[in-house]
Coordinates of C-alpha atoms and ligand atoms in Angstrom, one line a residue:
I1 CA 101.9 140.7 39.0
K2 CA 101.5 139.7 42.6
Q3 CA 101.7 136.1 43.8
D4 CA 97.9 136.0 44.5
N5 CA 97.3 136.4 40.8
V6 CA 99.5 133.6 39.6
R7 CA 97.9 130.4 38.4
N8 CA 100.0 127.3 37.6
F9 CA 98.0 124.5 35.8
S10 CA 98.3 121.7 33.4
I11 CA 96.0 119.9 31.0
I12 CA 95.5 116.1 31.4
A13 CA 93.5 113.8 29.1
H14 CA 93.4 110.4 27.5
I15 CA 95.3 110.5 24.2
D16 CA 93.3 112.1 21.3
H17 CA 90.8 113.7 23.6
G18 CA 92.0 117.1 22.5
K19 CA 94.6 118.3 24.9
S20 CA 96.9 119.9 22.4
T21 CA 94.1 121.6 20.5
L22 CA 92.8 123.1 23.7
A23 CA 96.3 124.3 24.6
D24 CA 96.5 126.0 21.3
R25 CA 93.2 127.8 21.8
I26 CA 94.3 129.0 25.2
L27 CA 97.6 130.3 23.8
E28 CA 95.7 132.0 21.0
R29 CA 93.1 133.6 23.4
T30 CA 95.8 134.9 25.7
K31 CA 97.6 136.4 22.7
A32 CA 100.8 134.5 23.6
L33 CA 101.2 134.0 19.9
T34 CA 100.4 136.2 17.0
Q35 CA 98.3 134.5 14.3
R36 CA 101.4 134.3 12.1
E37 CA 103.5 132.6 14.8
M38 CA 100.7 130.3 15.6
K39 CA 101.6 126.9 14.4
E40 CA 99.2 124.2 15.1
Q41 CA 99.9 122.4 18.3
F42 CA 102.7 124.6 19.4
L43 CA 103.5 122.7 22.5
D44 CA 104.3 119.4 20.7
A45 CA 107.7 120.7 19.6
M46 CA 109.3 117.8 17.9
D47 CA 108.3 116.7 14.4
L48 CA 108.2 113.1 15.6
E49 CA 105.7 114.0 18.3
R50 CA 103.6 115.9 15.9
E51 CA 103.5 113.0 13.4
R52 CA 102.6 110.5 16.1
G53 CA 100.3 112.9 17.9
I54 CA 102.0 112.3 21.2
T55 CA 103.8 114.6 23.5
I56 CA 107.1 113.5 24.9
K57 CA 108.9 116.7 26.1
L58 CA 107.5 118.7 28.8
N59 CA 107.0 122.4 28.3
A60 CA 105.8 125.4 30.3
V61 CA 104.4 128.6 28.8
Q62 CA 103.9 131.9 30.6
L63 CA 100.7 133.7 29.6
R64 CA 98.9 136.9 30.6
Y65 CA 95.2 136.9 31.1
G66 CA 92.9 139.9 31.7
A67 CA 90.1 138.3 33.7
A68 CA 86.4 139.4 33.9
N69 CA 87.0 140.8 37.4
G70 CA 89.3 143.5 35.8
E71 CA 92.5 142.1 37.2
D72 CA 95.5 140.8 35.3
Y73 CA 96.7 137.2 35.9
L74 CA 99.9 135.4 35.1
F75 CA 99.3 131.8 33.9
H76 CA 101.8 129.1 33.6
L77 CA 100.5 126.3 31.3
I78 CA 102.6 123.2 31.9
D79 CA 102.4 120.5 29.3
T80 CA 102.6 116.9 30.3
P81 CA 103.7 113.8 28.3
G82 CA 100.7 111.7 27.4
H83 CA 101.7 108.0 27.6
V84 CA 101.9 105.3 30.2
D85 CA 105.7 104.9 29.6
F86 CA 106.1 108.4 30.9
T87 CA 103.9 108.2 34.0
Y88 CA 106.7 109.4 36.3
E89 CA 107.3 112.5 34.2
V90 CA 103.6 113.3 34.1
S91 CA 103.6 113.1 37.9
R92 CA 106.6 115.4 38.2
S93 CA 105.2 118.0 35.8
L94 CA 101.9 117.9 37.7
A95 CA 103.9 118.5 40.9
A96 CA 104.8 121.8 39.3
C97 CA 101.1 122.9 39.2
D98 CA 98.3 123.8 41.5
G99 CA 95.4 122.7 39.3
V100 CA 94.5 120.8 36.2
L101 CA 92.0 120.8 33.4
L102 CA 90.8 117.2 33.1
V103 CA 89.7 117.0 29.5
V104 CA 87.3 114.3 28.4
D105 CA 86.1 113.6 24.9
A106 CA 82.3 114.2 24.7
A107 CA 81.9 111.1 22.5
Q108 CA 84.4 108.7 24.1
G109 CA 83.9 109.5 27.8
I110 CA 86.3 108.6 30.5
E111 CA 89.1 106.2 29.5
A112 CA 92.0 104.4 31.2
Q113 CA 94.4 107.3 30.7
T114 CA 91.8 109.8 32.0
L115 CA 91.8 107.8 35.2
A116 CA 95.5 107.2 35.4
N117 CA 96.2 111.0 35.0
L118 CA 93.4 111.9 37.4
Y119 CA 95.0 109.7 40.1
L120 CA 98.4 111.4 39.5
A121 CA 96.7 114.8 39.9
L122 CA 94.9 113.7 43.1
D123 CA 98.3 112.4 44.4
N124 CA 99.6 115.9 43.9
D125 CA 96.6 117.4 45.7
L126 CA 95.6 119.5 42.7
E127 CA 92.4 121.4 42.0
I128 CA 90.5 119.5 39.2
I129 CA 88.5 121.4 36.6
P130 CA 86.5 118.9 34.5
V131 CA 86.1 119.9 30.8
I132 CA 84.1 118.0 28.3
N133 CA 85.7 118.6 24.9
K134 CA 84.5 118.1 21.3
I135 CA 80.9 119.0 22.1
D136 CA 80.7 120.0 18.4
L137 CA 80.8 116.3 17.4
P138 CA 77.6 114.8 16.2
A139 CA 78.3 111.7 18.3
A140 CA 78.9 113.9 21.4
D141 CA 76.9 112.8 24.5
P142 CA 77.7 115.5 27.0
E143 CA 75.0 114.4 29.4
R144 CA 76.3 110.9 29.7
V145 CA 79.9 112.2 30.2
T146 CA 78.7 114.8 32.7
K147 CA 77.1 111.9 34.7
E148 CA 80.4 110.0 34.5
L149 CA 82.3 113.0 35.8
E150 CA 79.8 113.7 38.6
D151 CA 80.2 110.1 39.8
L152 CA 83.9 110.0 39.5
L153 CA 84.8 113.4 41.0
G154 CA 81.8 114.1 43.2
V155 CA 81.2 117.4 41.5
T156 CA 77.9 119.0 40.4
K157 CA 77.1 119.4 36.8
D158 CA 77.5 123.2 37.0
E159 CA 81.2 122.6 37.6
V160 CA 81.7 120.7 34.4
I161 CA 82.7 122.9 31.5
H162 CA 81.5 122.2 27.9
A163 CA 84.0 123.1 25.3
S164 CA 85.3 122.5 21.8
G165 CA 88.9 123.1 21.0
K166 CA 88.0 123.0 17.4
S167 CA 85.3 125.7 17.3
G168 CA 86.4 127.7 20.3
I169 CA 83.3 127.1 22.4
G170 CA 83.9 127.3 26.2
I171 CA 87.5 128.6 26.1
D172 CA 86.5 131.8 28.0
D173 CA 84.7 129.6 30.6
I174 CA 87.9 127.6 31.0
L175 CA 90.1 130.7 31.5
E176 CA 87.7 132.1 34.1
A177 CA 87.5 128.8 35.9
I178 CA 91.3 128.8 36.1
V179 CA 91.2 132.2 37.8
E180 CA 88.3 131.3 40.1
R181 CA 89.2 127.7 41.1
V182 CA 92.9 127.1 40.8
P183 CA 94.6 128.3 44.0
A184 CA 97.5 130.8 43.9
P185 CA 100.9 129.2 44.7
E186 CA 101.9 129.3 48.4
G187 CA 105.4 129.7 49.6
E188 CA 107.6 132.5 50.8
P189 CA 109.9 134.4 48.5
E190 CA 112.4 135.0 51.4
D191 CA 112.7 131.3 52.5
P192 CA 115.5 129.1 51.4
L193 CA 115.2 128.1 47.7
K194 CA 113.2 125.1 46.6
A195 CA 112.8 124.7 42.9
L196 CA 111.4 121.5 41.4
I197 CA 113.1 120.2 38.2
F198 CA 110.2 118.8 36.1
D199 CA 112.1 118.5 32.8
S200 CA 115.7 118.5 31.7
L201 CA 116.9 119.0 28.2
Y202 CA 120.5 119.0 26.8
D203 CA 121.7 121.8 24.6
P204 CA 125.2 121.4 23.0
Y205 CA 126.0 125.1 23.7
R206 CA 124.5 125.9 27.0
G207 CA 124.5 122.5 28.7
V208 CA 121.4 121.2 30.5
I209 CA 118.3 123.4 30.3
A210 CA 116.2 122.5 33.3
S211 CA 112.5 123.4 33.5
I212 CA 111.8 124.5 37.0
S213 CA 108.9 125.5 39.2
I214 CA 109.8 127.7 42.2
K215 CA 108.0 126.5 45.3
E216 CA 110.0 128.4 47.9
G217 CA 112.5 131.3 47.8
T218 CA 114.1 133.1 44.9
V219 CA 116.8 132.1 42.4
R220 CA 119.1 134.7 40.7
V221 CA 121.6 134.8 38.0
G222 CA 125.1 134.2 39.4
Q223 CA 123.8 132.4 42.5
R224 CA 125.5 129.1 43.6
I225 CA 122.9 126.3 43.6
R226 CA 122.9 122.7 44.8
M227 CA 121.0 119.7 43.5
M228 CA 119.6 118.1 46.6
Q229 CA 119.6 114.6 45.2
T230 CA 123.0 114.4 43.5
E231 CA 124.6 117.1 45.8
K232 CA 126.3 118.6 42.8
E233 CA 126.8 122.4 42.8
F234 CA 126.7 124.9 40.0
E235 CA 126.5 128.6 39.3
V236 CA 123.4 129.9 37.6
T237 CA 124.2 131.3 34.1
E238 CA 120.7 132.1 32.9
I239 CA 117.2 131.9 34.1
G240 CA 114.0 132.9 32.3
V241 CA 110.5 132.0 31.2
F242 CA 108.9 130.8 28.0
N243 CA 106.3 133.2 26.8
P244 CA 106.4 131.2 24.6
K245 CA 109.9 132.1 23.4
P246 CA 112.6 131.7 26.0
T247 CA 112.9 135.1 27.7
P248 CA 115.8 135.7 30.1
K249 CA 115.1 137.3 33.6
D250 CA 117.3 138.4 36.5
S251 CA 115.4 136.3 39.0
L252 CA 112.6 133.9 39.4
T253 CA 110.5 133.7 42.6
V254 CA 107.7 131.7 44.2
G255 CA 105.0 130.8 41.7
D256 CA 107.3 131.3 38.7
V257 CA 107.7 128.5 36.2
G258 CA 110.6 128.7 33.7
Y259 CA 114.0 127.5 32.9
L260 CA 117.5 127.5 34.3
T261 CA 121.0 126.9 32.9
A262 CA 124.2 126.6 34.9
S263 CA 126.8 125.0 32.6
I264 CA 125.6 121.5 33.6
K265 CA 127.2 119.1 31.2
N266 CA 125.2 116.0 32.0
V267 CA 121.4 115.5 32.3
S268 CA 122.0 113.0 35.1
D269 CA 123.3 115.9 37.2
S270 CA 120.0 117.6 37.0
R271 CA 117.4 114.8 37.3
V272 CA 113.8 115.3 36.8
G273 CA 112.1 115.3 40.2
D274 CA 115.2 116.7 42.0
T275 CA 115.0 119.9 44.1
I276 CA 117.4 122.8 43.4
T277 CA 118.4 124.8 46.5
S278 CA 120.8 127.5 47.3
A279 CA 124.4 126.3 48.2
E280 CA 124.9 129.1 50.7
R281 CA 121.5 128.8 52.4
P282 CA 120.2 125.3 51.6
A283 CA 116.7 124.1 52.4
S284 CA 116.6 121.5 55.1
E285 CA 114.5 119.1 53.1
P286 CA 113.9 118.5 49.4
L287 CA 110.4 118.6 47.8
P288 CA 108.7 115.2 48.0
G289 CA 108.8 112.4 45.5
Y290 CA 112.2 111.9 43.8
K291 CA 112.3 108.5 42.1
K292 CA 114.8 107.1 39.7
M293 CA 113.2 105.3 36.7
N294 CA 114.5 102.0 35.7
P295 CA 114.2 100.5 32.2
M296 CA 111.8 97.6 31.9
V297 CA 112.2 96.6 28.3
F298 CA 115.5 95.7 26.6
C299 CA 116.5 95.0 23.0
G300 CA 119.6 94.8 20.9
I301 CA 120.3 97.6 18.4
F302 CA 122.7 96.9 15.6
P303 CA 123.7 98.9 12.5
V304 CA 122.7 97.3 9.2
D305 CA 126.1 98.5 7.9
A306 CA 128.8 97.5 10.4
S307 CA 130.8 100.6 9.5
N308 CA 128.1 102.7 11.2
Y309 CA 128.9 101.3 14.6
N310 CA 130.7 104.4 15.9
D311 CA 127.9 106.7 14.5
L312 CA 125.4 104.6 16.4
R313 CA 127.4 105.0 19.6
E314 CA 127.5 108.7 19.1
A315 CA 123.7 108.8 18.4
L316 CA 123.1 106.9 21.7
E317 CA 125.4 109.2 23.6
R318 CA 123.6 112.2 22.3
L319 CA 120.1 110.8 23.0
E320 CA 121.1 109.8 26.5
L321 CA 122.1 113.4 27.3
N322 CA 118.4 114.3 26.9
D323 CA 116.9 111.2 28.3
S324 CA 118.4 109.8 31.5
S325 CA 116.1 106.8 31.5
L326 CA 117.7 105.5 28.3
Q327 CA 120.4 102.9 29.0
Y328 CA 122.8 101.2 26.7
E329 CA 125.9 99.0 26.7
A330 CA 128.0 97.4 24.0
E331 CA 126.8 94.0 22.9
T332 CA 128.3 91.5 20.5
S333 CA 126.1 89.1 18.7
Q334 CA 127.5 86.3 16.6
A335 CA 124.8 86.9 14.1
L336 CA 124.6 90.7 14.0
G337 CA 128.1 91.7 15.0
F338 CA 128.8 94.8 17.1
G339 CA 125.9 96.7 18.5
F340 CA 124.2 97.8 21.8
R341 CA 121.9 96.3 24.3
C342 CA 119.5 99.1 25.2
G343 CA 117.0 99.6 28.1
F344 CA 113.8 101.5 27.8
L345 CA 110.9 102.5 30.1
G346 CA 108.4 100.7 27.9
L347 CA 107.6 99.9 24.3
L348 CA 106.7 103.3 23.1
H349 CA 109.9 104.7 24.5
M350 CA 111.8 102.0 22.6
E351 CA 110.0 102.8 19.3
I352 CA 110.7 106.5 19.7
I353 CA 114.4 106.0 20.3
Q354 CA 114.8 103.7 17.4
E355 CA 112.9 106.0 15.1
R356 CA 115.0 109.0 16.3
I357 CA 118.2 107.2 15.6
E358 CA 117.1 106.4 12.1
R359 CA 115.6 109.7 11.3
E360 CA 117.9 112.2 13.1
F361 CA 121.1 110.3 12.7
G362 CA 120.4 108.5 9.4
I363 CA 121.5 105.1 10.6
D364 CA 119.6 102.0 9.4
L365 CA 119.1 99.6 12.2
I366 CA 118.4 96.0 12.9
T367 CA 116.7 95.6 16.2
T368 CA 116.0 92.4 18.0
A369 CA 112.8 91.5 19.7
P370 CA 112.3 93.3 23.1
S371 CA 112.8 91.3 26.2
V372 CA 112.1 92.0 29.9
I373 CA 114.6 91.4 32.8
Y374 CA 114.5 87.9 34.2
E375 CA 115.8 86.9 37.6
V376 CA 117.5 83.5 37.4
E377 CA 118.4 81.4 40.4
L378 CA 121.2 79.0 39.6
T379 CA 121.6 75.6 41.0
D380 CA 124.7 76.8 42.9
G381 CA 122.5 79.2 44.8
E382 CA 123.6 82.4 43.0
T383 CA 121.0 84.7 41.5
I384 CA 121.7 86.6 38.3
T385 CA 119.6 88.9 36.1
V386 CA 119.2 88.3 32.4
D387 CA 118.0 91.0 30.0
N388 CA 119.1 89.2 26.8
P389 CA 117.5 85.8 25.9
S390 CA 120.7 84.5 24.4
M391 CA 122.4 84.9 27.8
M392 CA 119.9 82.6 29.5
P393 CA 121.9 79.8 31.1
D394 CA 121.2 76.1 30.2
T395 CA 118.2 74.5 31.9
Q396 CA 120.4 72.1 33.9
S397 CA 122.1 74.9 35.8
V398 CA 118.9 76.8 36.6
S399 CA 116.7 76.2 39.6
E400 CA 114.2 78.9 39.2
V401 CA 113.3 81.7 36.7
R402 CA 111.3 84.7 37.9
E403 CA 109.7 87.3 35.6
P404 CA 108.2 90.7 36.1
F405 CA 104.4 90.9 36.4
V406 CA 102.2 93.9 35.8
K407 CA 98.7 94.9 36.9
A408 CA 96.9 95.6 33.7
T409 CA 93.8 97.8 33.8
I410 CA 91.6 97.6 30.7
M411 CA 88.5 99.6 30.1
V412 CA 86.0 98.4 27.5
P413 CA 82.4 98.6 26.5
N414 CA 80.3 95.7 27.8
D415 CA 80.2 93.8 24.5
Y416 CA 83.9 93.1 24.5
V417 CA 84.4 91.8 28.0
G418 CA 84.5 88.2 26.7
S419 CA 87.1 89.0 24.1
V420 CA 89.3 90.9 26.5
M421 CA 89.2 88.1 29.1
E422 CA 90.1 85.6 26.4
I423 CA 93.1 87.6 25.4
C424 CA 94.3 88.1 29.0
Q425 CA 93.8 84.4 29.7
A426 CA 95.8 83.4 26.6
K427 CA 98.6 85.8 27.8
R428 CA 98.8 83.9 31.1
G429 CA 96.8 86.6 32.9
A430 CA 95.3 86.0 36.4
F431 CA 91.9 87.7 36.8
Q432 CA 91.8 90.2 39.6
D433 CA 88.7 92.4 39.4
M434 CA 85.9 93.6 37.2
Q435 CA 83.9 96.8 37.9
Y436 CA 81.0 98.4 36.0
L437 CA 81.7 102.1 35.6
D438 CA 78.2 102.7 34.2
D439 CA 75.6 100.8 32.2
N440 CA 77.9 100.3 29.3
R441 CA 81.5 100.3 30.5
V442 CA 83.6 97.9 32.4
N443 CA 87.0 98.2 34.1
I444 CA 88.8 94.8 34.1
T445 CA 92.1 94.2 36.0
Y446 CA 94.4 91.2 35.4
E447 CA 97.9 90.4 36.6
I448 CA 99.9 89.5 33.5
P449 CA 103.6 88.8 32.8
L450 CA 105.2 91.9 31.4
S451 CA 106.8 89.8 28.6
E452 CA 103.3 88.9 27.3
I453 CA 102.4 92.6 27.2
V454 CA 105.5 93.2 25.2
Y455 CA 104.4 90.5 22.8
D456 CA 101.7 92.2 20.7
F457 CA 99.2 92.4 23.6
F458 CA 98.1 95.9 22.8
D459 CA 97.6 95.2 19.1
Q460 CA 95.4 92.2 19.9
L461 CA 93.4 94.1 22.4
K462 CA 92.8 96.9 19.9
S463 CA 91.8 94.6 17.0
Q464 CA 89.6 92.4 19.1
T465 CA 87.7 95.4 20.5
K466 CA 87.5 97.4 17.3
G467 CA 89.8 100.0 19.0
Y468 CA 87.5 100.6 22.0
A469 CA 89.7 99.2 24.7
S470 CA 92.0 101.4 26.6
F471 CA 94.8 100.0 28.6
D472 CA 97.3 100.9 31.3
Y473 CA 99.8 99.0 33.4
D474 CA 101.9 99.1 36.6
L475 CA 104.7 96.8 37.7
V476 CA 103.7 94.6 40.7
G477 CA 106.8 92.5 41.2
Y478 CA 108.7 89.3 40.2
R479 CA 107.1 85.8 40.2
A480 CA 108.5 82.3 39.4
S481 CA 107.4 81.0 36.0
N482 CA 108.2 77.8 34.1
L483 CA 110.2 79.5 31.4
V484 CA 112.6 78.1 28.8
K485 CA 114.9 79.5 26.2
M486 CA 114.1 78.8 22.6
D487 CA 116.9 78.8 20.1
I488 CA 116.5 79.3 16.4
L489 CA 118.8 77.6 13.9
L490 CA 119.2 78.8 10.3
N491 CA 121.1 76.4 8.0
N492 CA 122.0 74.5 11.2
D493 CA 123.6 77.5 12.9
T494 CA 122.1 78.9 16.1
I495 CA 121.3 82.5 15.5
D496 CA 121.8 84.2 18.9
A497 CA 119.8 87.3 18.0
L498 CA 116.7 85.2 17.3
S499 CA 116.6 83.4 20.7
F500 CA 113.7 84.1 22.9
I501 CA 112.3 83.1 26.3
V502 CA 108.9 81.3 26.4
H503 CA 106.6 79.6 28.9
R504 CA 107.1 75.9 28.6
D505 CA 103.4 75.3 28.0
F506 CA 103.5 77.4 24.9
A507 CA 106.9 76.4 23.7
Y508 CA 106.0 73.8 21.2
E509 CA 103.3 75.9 19.6
R510 CA 105.4 79.1 19.5
G511 CA 108.4 77.2 18.1
K512 CA 106.2 75.8 15.3
A513 CA 104.7 79.2 14.6
I514 CA 108.0 81.0 14.4
A515 CA 109.6 78.4 12.2
N516 CA 106.7 78.9 9.7
K517 CA 106.8 82.6 10.0
L518 CA 110.6 82.8 9.3
K519 CA 110.1 80.6 6.3
D520 CA 107.8 83.3 4.9
L521 CA 109.9 86.3 6.0
I522 CA 113.3 85.2 4.9
P523 CA 113.7 85.4 1.1
R524 CA 114.8 82.4 -0.9
Q525 CA 118.6 82.0 -1.1
Q526 CA 120.7 80.3 -3.7
F527 CA 120.4 77.1 -1.6
E528 CA 117.8 75.4 0.6
V529 CA 117.8 76.7 4.2
P530 CA 116.4 74.6 7.0
V531 CA 114.8 76.6 9.9
Q532 CA 114.7 74.9 13.3
A533 CA 113.4 75.8 16.7
A534 CA 115.1 74.1 19.6
I535 CA 115.1 73.9 23.4
G536 CA 118.5 72.8 24.4
N537 CA 119.5 70.0 22.1
K538 CA 115.9 69.1 21.3
I539 CA 114.5 70.3 18.0
V540 CA 110.8 71.1 18.5
A541 CA 109.9 72.5 15.1
R542 CA 111.3 72.8 11.6
S543 CA 110.5 74.3 8.2
T544 CA 112.4 74.8 5.0
I545 CA 113.1 77.9 2.8
K546 CA 113.3 76.5 -0.7
A547 CA 116.2 77.5 -3.0
M548 CA 115.7 80.4 -5.3
R549 CA 114.8 79.5 -8.8
K550 CA 115.6 82.6 -10.9
N551 CA 118.1 85.3 -10.8
V552 CA 116.6 88.8 -11.1
L553 CA 118.9 89.7 -14.0
S554 CA 117.8 86.7 -16.0
K555 CA 114.6 88.7 -16.7
C556 CA 116.4 91.2 -18.8
Y557 CA 118.7 88.8 -20.4
G558 CA 120.3 90.6 -23.3
G559 CA 118.3 93.7 -22.4
D560 CA 119.6 97.2 -22.3
I561 CA 121.9 98.4 -19.6
S562 CA 119.8 101.1 -18.0
R563 CA 117.0 98.6 -17.3
K564 CA 119.5 96.3 -15.8
R565 CA 120.8 99.0 -13.6
K566 CA 117.3 99.9 -12.5
L567 CA 116.6 96.3 -11.5
L568 CA 119.8 96.1 -9.5
E569 CA 119.0 99.3 -7.7
K570 CA 115.5 98.1 -6.9
Q571 CA 117.0 94.9 -5.5
K572 CA 119.5 96.9 -3.5
E573 CA 116.7 99.0 -2.0
G574 CA 114.9 95.9 -1.0
K575 CA 118.1 94.7 0.7
K576 CA 118.6 97.8 2.8
R577 CA 117.3 96.1 5.9
M578 CA 118.9 92.8 5.1
K579 CA 121.8 91.4 7.2
M580 CA 124.0 88.5 6.2
V581 CA 123.8 86.1 9.1
G582 CA 126.3 83.3 8.5
S583 CA 125.5 82.2 5.0
V584 CA 121.8 83.4 5.1
E585 CA 120.5 86.9 4.2
V586 CA 117.9 87.8 6.9
P587 CA 115.5 90.8 6.8
Q588 CA 114.8 93.1 9.8
E589 CA 111.2 91.7 10.1
A590 CA 112.6 88.3 11.0
F591 CA 114.1 89.5 14.2
M592 CA 110.7 90.8 15.3
A593 CA 108.8 87.8 14.1
V594 CA 108.5 86.5 17.6
L595 CA 106.4 89.5 18.5
E596 CA 103.7 88.6 16.0
M597 CA 102.9 85.1 17.2
D598 CA 99.5 84.3 18.6
Ligands
LIG1 P1 95.6 115.1 22.3 O1 96.1 113.8 21.9 O2 94.8 115.0 23.5 O3 96.7 116.2 22.4 O4 94.6 115.5 21.1 P2 94.7 116.5 19.9 O5 94.5 117.9 20.4 O6 95.9 116.2 19.1 O7 93.4 116.1 19.1 C1 93.1 114.8 18.7 C2 92.2 114.9 17.5 O8 90.9 115.4 17.9 C3 92.7 115.8 16.4 O9 92.4 115.2 15.1 C4 91.9 117.1 16.6 O10 91.7 117.8 15.4 C5 90.6 116.6 17.1 N1 89.9 117.5 18.0 C6 90.5 118.2 19.0 N2 89.6 119.0 19.6 C7 88.4 118.8 18.9 C8 87.1 119.4 19.1 O11 86.8 120.2 20.0 N3 86.2 118.9 18.2 C9 86.4 118.1 17.2 N4 85.5 117.7 16.4 N5 87.6 117.5 17.1 C10 88.6 117.9 17.9
LIG2 MG1 98.7 116.1 22.1

């Protein structure tokens, strides 16, 4: 198939607007999968993704389509990850395309992620095909959504496709629109090689498997290649396409989207966004836009059972191979023992990694509350960075603490503007702008400290707006804030893993709230346990966990042995996530308590 008949595209949408379902319909219609092979949501490969309904790993599928004009076309459908934490990866995967389907739910209309993704597509100069999905829903209002799209994109209503991934309406219109409107890839097969790496995955047998989009030139098996960013060189061992199974080829040329292996032992040697060129005849310049992603959120991860420490290290090593934005280093906590301080792109990234460690490696974890990175200027003039609250120096030796701020964009129906502003204000937000998108919907922007976003902002937003608000954020920089470290004492011992950083104006209130919360979360022990919140030497709040009255076993005093064993087992189950901290047994929830304060 000639280059003129190649179409590279992607589907972008707000979460739940039906991207995966539409992708399945397209795969089905182009017969990429037989009915038997057809698993729902084929592109969301990992179980975890499927359960959470999110897409983390990028994927590209090659499809053949016989168009109405009688010609055969070669499509590459490139899947993008769907969450703010993965914005950079979305941008790279879009750079592999020439056009996008912008999918909008017919009942929900345009939402924050619709816009965020649209801007990324516009940054990459892509052709945009607007699709209103779920028109089968009783609550669908395609006229209103068409109007929104007309205003946003400057298109006419004939250009907006009405579809339903569920019932199959509009799928043919979409396929024809891809043929008609998405431009064929440009570039010369004979020019020096430029291949964009838009995903990178580690396989224990073959090394790194890079997903690539060929922008210039041709790549062949056996060829010597160079990564333009890292300047590392390798010899190509295999190249191929996914159709949708991996299918080896001798060469890939301009317009092709597929995979490449070259005995690369480390994902950091083939970074997403880097350009692959030929070592013999290198291109003079890489493709635009390589950017290294830095973690924004940190937390401590400790095994519940100290003997799992090495397993945990191995789990992190394995996960890092597939995820170069995951960072970790050994950490020792007086309270929790040996573990790791880990850095993540955002909260979702953090949750996913924790869940994978527990699920795929079978290690029970205690995780500490997430923290951002603080810049701390000391009185002696030195500036240090602190990503672990327990490492915050004493107030006397600190002259200024700066924290990261984000620009938060929140989209809500009119009725909730008041509630949203209240939440933002309570989270130390500074109002920036408010824009009416139409008669009913408003876009509100605030600058808010990232640490406040980390502390249950999203949950509050969702509950106060009955789930209607959608939200996105971008880092804007570091600002000075009046912050102090709050220590927590259990039974008169400071528990380092419970320390947190708080704005001085909220310190008293938060100290009180957390002392009360811990009193409820930590089960009664054999003795009375005082809980105290302190700033420096000053106790700002206290509560008491009363001593336990009854032993579990006393209930079956004299009872039969099997009942006794059952009770003990039950108790053990309940203890799974408990950790002895000094003389006190503390459950996992206690380390997260600070996240659930108002
Ligand atoms: P994604 O998050 O954008 O990938 O969305 P999914 O494809 O996972 O779909 C989200 C939900 O919407 C799922 O429960 C789908 O079954 C449902 N859904 C998707 N497309 C349609 C549609 O055209 N009509 C209706 N009624 N539901 C749909
Ligand atoms: Mg999906």
